[in-house]
Amino acid sequence: MQITILTGAGISAESGIPTFRGTGGLWEGQRVEDVATHEAWLRDKQFVLDFYNQRRQAVKKAQPNKAHLALAALQKHHHIQIITQNIDDLHERAGSENVMHLHGEIFKSRSERNNNLISICNDDINLGDVAEDGAQLRPHIVWFGEEVPMLEPAIALTELSDIVVIIGTSMLVYPAASLLHYAPEGTPIYIINPQIPDMQKKSNYTFIEKNASDGVEEFIADILKIN
Ligand code: OAD
């Protein structure tokens, strides 16, 4: 049985990483749309680099929480495929093996000229740091308006789902938010979020109105009953 887990910023909130659209905003009052775009990059590369350098430092200090760990433990019993919008590595550090990042990874950088020149990046990126083609390094992140190269593989994996669980995402960013529609008709869909996103409830949907760690615990208890 394949359980496909779609995660967003809310799953990392209990690890101390702020969500994008929560109260207080993400970063000194900046809306993510104002820094996570190619236009912002062209306008002020230092500003964008500072933003992501700060994110990288914050992720380094964070630890996987009970939700990340419980999902990793579930691998012992089921085929678990995680598709995350998050750029942090907390699923991997919790021990999850099948993790696909839809929006890129904070611990990778790439050439601003060639999307395929990707390298590991554990420290700050500075102006003047270049890729092997001599172009400025930028974070390996999908910005608003850019293509989502992992979308097709994510759709293909979602089509194989026996159960889909959606955790901690506002479901406001497309195409990520449309992924659940690729699950086979009638697939049980669980939505875990302390503030359930505005969506039409279908008969195969179960809303678990809780934070990620409590919600994942409830979901696991639920599927253990089935199996
Ligand atoms: P958002 O910040 O839009 O939404 C976070 C969701 O997490 C909200 O629905 C909250 O109710 C929920 N939440 C908050 N605390 C939670 C907790 N403890 N447990 C579970 N859920 C909790 O974040 P995303 O939906 O991930 O893209 O945002 C999608 C994309 O927008 C991001 O990947 C990012 C951003 O622009 C890029 O950077 C390209």
Short mmCIF file of N, CA, C and O in Angstrom, two decimals, residues 5 20 35 40 65 71-72 90-91 97 103 106 113 115 154 162 165-166 191-192 195 206 209-210:
data_model
loop_
_atom_site.label_atom_id
_atom_site.label_comp_id
_atom_site.label_asym_id
_atom_site.label_seq_id
_atom_site.Cartn_x
_atom_site.Cartn_y
_atom_site.Cartn_z
N ILE A 5 2.28 11.35 1.12
CA ILE A 5 2.17 12.41 2.12
C ILE A 5 2.58 13.73 1.47
O ILE A 5 3.73 13.87 1.04
N PHE A 20 4.79 30.39 6.00
CA PHE A 20 4.89 31.55 5.11
C PHE A 20 3.78 32.56 5.34
O PHE A 20 3.99 33.76 5.26
N VAL A 35 10.13 38.29 -2.20
CA VAL A 35 11.54 37.85 -2.27
C VAL A 35 11.72 36.61 -3.14
O VAL A 35 12.80 36.41 -3.69
N ALA A 40 12.60 39.83 -8.09
CA ALA A 40 13.27 40.26 -6.86
C ALA A 40 14.77 40.00 -6.97
O ALA A 40 15.61 40.83 -6.57
N ASN A 65 10.52 17.15 14.14
CA ASN A 65 9.59 17.01 15.28
C ASN A 65 8.87 15.66 15.22
O ASN A 65 9.14 14.83 14.35
N LEU A 71 6.23 9.82 10.69
CA LEU A 71 6.09 9.45 9.27
C LEU A 71 7.25 8.56 8.85
O LEU A 71 7.08 7.61 8.08
N ALA A 72 8.44 8.86 9.35
CA ALA A 72 9.60 8.03 9.02
C ALA A 72 9.41 6.62 9.59
O ALA A 72 9.71 5.61 8.93
N LEU A 90 14.07 18.33 6.97
CA LEU A 90 13.68 17.68 8.22
C LEU A 90 13.07 16.29 8.00
O LEU A 90 13.22 15.41 8.84
N HIS A 91 12.41 16.07 6.87
CA HIS A 91 11.92 14.71 6.59
C HIS A 91 13.11 13.76 6.46
O HIS A 91 13.10 12.66 7.00
N GLU A 97 12.90 8.01 3.59
CA GLU A 97 13.77 7.67 2.46
C GLU A 97 13.28 8.21 1.13
O GLU A 97 14.07 8.59 0.28
N HIS A 103 9.56 22.30 -4.38
CA HIS A 103 9.98 23.71 -4.50
C HIS A 103 11.46 23.93 -4.27
O HIS A 103 11.88 25.04 -3.98
N ILE A 106 16.98 23.97 0.33
CA ILE A 106 17.81 25.07 0.84
C ILE A 106 19.30 24.69 0.91
O ILE A 106 20.16 25.56 0.85
N ARG A 113 22.57 30.78 -14.45
CA ARG A 113 22.44 30.68 -15.90
C ARG A 113 22.00 29.29 -16.35
O ARG A 113 21.44 29.13 -17.41
N ASN A 115 20.11 25.85 -14.95
CA ASN A 115 19.36 25.18 -13.86
C ASN A 115 19.91 23.81 -13.52
O ASN A 115 19.60 23.26 -12.46
N ALA A 154 5.97 14.11 -9.57
CA ALA A 154 5.09 14.12 -8.38
C ALA A 154 3.69 13.65 -8.76
O ALA A 154 3.05 12.90 -8.01
N ASP A 162 -2.63 4.87 -2.54
CA ASP A 162 -3.78 4.18 -1.96
C ASP A 162 -4.43 5.06 -0.89
O ASP A 162 -5.61 4.94 -0.59
N VAL A 165 -2.25 11.85 2.36
CA VAL A 165 -2.34 12.66 3.58
C VAL A 165 -1.73 14.03 3.29
O VAL A 165 -0.60 14.11 2.79
N ILE A 166 -2.46 15.06 3.59
CA ILE A 166 -2.00 16.42 3.31
C ILE A 166 -1.79 17.12 4.65
O ILE A 166 -2.72 17.27 5.43
N ILE A 191 -6.69 15.29 5.70
CA ILE A 191 -6.13 16.65 5.73
C ILE A 191 -5.86 17.02 7.19
O ILE A 191 -6.79 17.07 8.00
N ILE A 192 -4.59 17.21 7.49
CA ILE A 192 -4.20 17.52 8.88
C ILE A 192 -3.76 18.98 8.93
O ILE A 192 -2.78 19.37 8.28
N GLN A 195 -5.96 24.66 11.10
CA GLN A 195 -6.96 25.51 10.43
C GLN A 195 -7.20 24.92 9.05
O GLN A 195 -6.43 25.19 8.11
N THR A 206 -11.12 13.08 5.08
CA THR A 206 -11.20 13.13 6.54
C THR A 206 -10.42 14.34 7.00
O THR A 206 -9.23 14.47 6.68
N GLU A 209 -8.42 18.25 12.44
CA GLU A 209 -8.16 19.66 12.72
C GLU A 209 -7.20 19.77 13.91
O GLU A 209 -7.60 20.15 15.02
N LYS A 210 -5.95 19.42 13.67
CA LYS A 210 -4.96 19.40 14.75
C LYS A 210 -3.62 19.83 14.20
O LYS A 210 -3.41 19.83 12.98
#
